[in-house]
Tab-separated table of C-alpha atoms in Angstrom:
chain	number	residue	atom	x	y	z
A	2	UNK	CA	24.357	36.063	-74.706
A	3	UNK	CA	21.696	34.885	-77.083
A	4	UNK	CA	22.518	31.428	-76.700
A	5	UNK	CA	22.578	30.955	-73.160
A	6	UNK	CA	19.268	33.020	-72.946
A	7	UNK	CA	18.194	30.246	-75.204
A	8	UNK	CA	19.473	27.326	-72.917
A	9	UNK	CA	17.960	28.724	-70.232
A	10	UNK	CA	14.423	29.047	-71.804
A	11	UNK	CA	14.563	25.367	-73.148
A	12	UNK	CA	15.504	24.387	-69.243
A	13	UNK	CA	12.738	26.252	-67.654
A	14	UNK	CA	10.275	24.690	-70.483
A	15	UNK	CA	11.794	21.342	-69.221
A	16	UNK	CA	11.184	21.983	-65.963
A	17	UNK	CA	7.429	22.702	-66.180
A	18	UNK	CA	4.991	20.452	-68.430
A	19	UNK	CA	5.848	21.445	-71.627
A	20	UNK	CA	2.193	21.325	-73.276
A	21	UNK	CA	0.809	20.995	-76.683
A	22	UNK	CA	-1.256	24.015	-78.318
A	23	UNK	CA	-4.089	21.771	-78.078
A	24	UNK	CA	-3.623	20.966	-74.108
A	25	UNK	CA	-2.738	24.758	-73.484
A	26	UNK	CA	-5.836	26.255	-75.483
A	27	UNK	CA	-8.242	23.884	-73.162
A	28	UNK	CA	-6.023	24.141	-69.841
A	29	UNK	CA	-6.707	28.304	-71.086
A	30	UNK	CA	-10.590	27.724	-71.229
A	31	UNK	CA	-10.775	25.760	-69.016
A	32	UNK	CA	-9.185	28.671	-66.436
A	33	UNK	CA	-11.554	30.971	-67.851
A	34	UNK	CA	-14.455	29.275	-67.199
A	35	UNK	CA	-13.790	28.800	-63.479
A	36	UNK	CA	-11.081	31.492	-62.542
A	37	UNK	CA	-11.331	34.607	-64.657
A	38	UNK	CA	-9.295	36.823	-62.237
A	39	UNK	CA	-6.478	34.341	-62.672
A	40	UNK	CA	-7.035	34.598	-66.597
A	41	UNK	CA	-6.643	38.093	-66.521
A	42	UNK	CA	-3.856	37.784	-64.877
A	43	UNK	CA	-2.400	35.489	-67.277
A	44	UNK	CA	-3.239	37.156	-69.812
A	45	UNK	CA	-1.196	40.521	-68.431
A	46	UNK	CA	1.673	38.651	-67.770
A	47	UNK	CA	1.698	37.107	-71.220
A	48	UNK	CA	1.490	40.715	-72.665
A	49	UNK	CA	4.538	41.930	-70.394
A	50	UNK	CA	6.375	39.017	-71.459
A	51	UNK	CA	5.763	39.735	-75.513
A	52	UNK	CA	6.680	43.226	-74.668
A	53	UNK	CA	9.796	42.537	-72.890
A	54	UNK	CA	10.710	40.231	-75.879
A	55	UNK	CA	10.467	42.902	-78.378
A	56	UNK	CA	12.633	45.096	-76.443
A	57	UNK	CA	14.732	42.027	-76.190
A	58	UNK	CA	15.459	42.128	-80.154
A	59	UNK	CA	15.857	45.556	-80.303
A	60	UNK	CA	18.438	45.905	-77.957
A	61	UNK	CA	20.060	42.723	-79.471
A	62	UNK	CA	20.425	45.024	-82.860
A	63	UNK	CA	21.892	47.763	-80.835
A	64	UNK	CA	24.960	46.289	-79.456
A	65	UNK	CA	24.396	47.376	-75.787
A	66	UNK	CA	25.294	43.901	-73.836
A	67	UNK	CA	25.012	44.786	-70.464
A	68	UNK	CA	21.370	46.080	-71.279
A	69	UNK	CA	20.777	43.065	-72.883
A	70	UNK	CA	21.612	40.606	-70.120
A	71	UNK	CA	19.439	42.536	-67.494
A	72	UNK	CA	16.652	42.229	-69.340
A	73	UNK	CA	17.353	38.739	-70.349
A	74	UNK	CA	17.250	37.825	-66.736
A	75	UNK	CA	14.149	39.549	-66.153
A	76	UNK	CA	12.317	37.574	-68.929
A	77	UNK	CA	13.528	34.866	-67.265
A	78	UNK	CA	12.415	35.298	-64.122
A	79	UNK	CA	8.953	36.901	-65.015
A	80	UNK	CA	8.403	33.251	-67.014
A	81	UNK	CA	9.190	31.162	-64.387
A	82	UNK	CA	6.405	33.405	-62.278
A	83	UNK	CA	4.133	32.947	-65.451
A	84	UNK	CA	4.834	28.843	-65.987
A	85	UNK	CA	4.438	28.644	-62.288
A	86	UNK	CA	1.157	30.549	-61.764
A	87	UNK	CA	-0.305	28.423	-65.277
A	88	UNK	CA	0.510	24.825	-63.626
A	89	UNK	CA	-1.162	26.170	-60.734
A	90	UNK	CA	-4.080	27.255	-62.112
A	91	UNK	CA	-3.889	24.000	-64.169
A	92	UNK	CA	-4.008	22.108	-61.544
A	93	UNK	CA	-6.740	23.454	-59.504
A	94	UNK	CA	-9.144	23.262	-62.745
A	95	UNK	CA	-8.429	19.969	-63.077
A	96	UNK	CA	-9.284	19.114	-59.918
A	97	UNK	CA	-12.985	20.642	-60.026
């Protein structure tokens, strides 16, 4: 299960800009300066998405499969909803 969680990551990456620290961190301020309700928000998801991945590796020690693949799909789709909501945002703070 691991390693088509993994394949799917790498094609959602693909299929939204895949940016570099340095472009993130100023597409990040850059948000905050001009949005900070859509930071926040960002910022929550980001937290739901770190705690979904710890109970991701726990439940990969504990040998419960069908468990695992629920929640696996639910990372997935809450990152699309994040990657989607930061191009956004990118986009609109670019444009100002």
């Amino acid at each position: 299960m691991t390693t088509e969680f993994e394949e799917r990551m790498k094609a959602l990456h693909k299929e939204f800009e895949n940016l570099s620290p340095e472009e993130r961190k100023a597409v990040k301020q850059k948000i905050k300066r001009v949005n900070v309700l859509t930071a926040r928000k960002l910022e929550r998801m980001k937290h739901q998405l770190l705690r979904m991945e710890t109970k991701r590796a726990q439940l990969s020690l504990d040998d419960d499969p069908e468990e695992l693949s629920e929640l696996e799909d639910r990372i997935i789709v809450k990152k699309r909803e994040f990657l989607k909501l930061f191009c956004k945002a990118k986009d609109t703070c670019s444009k100002r």
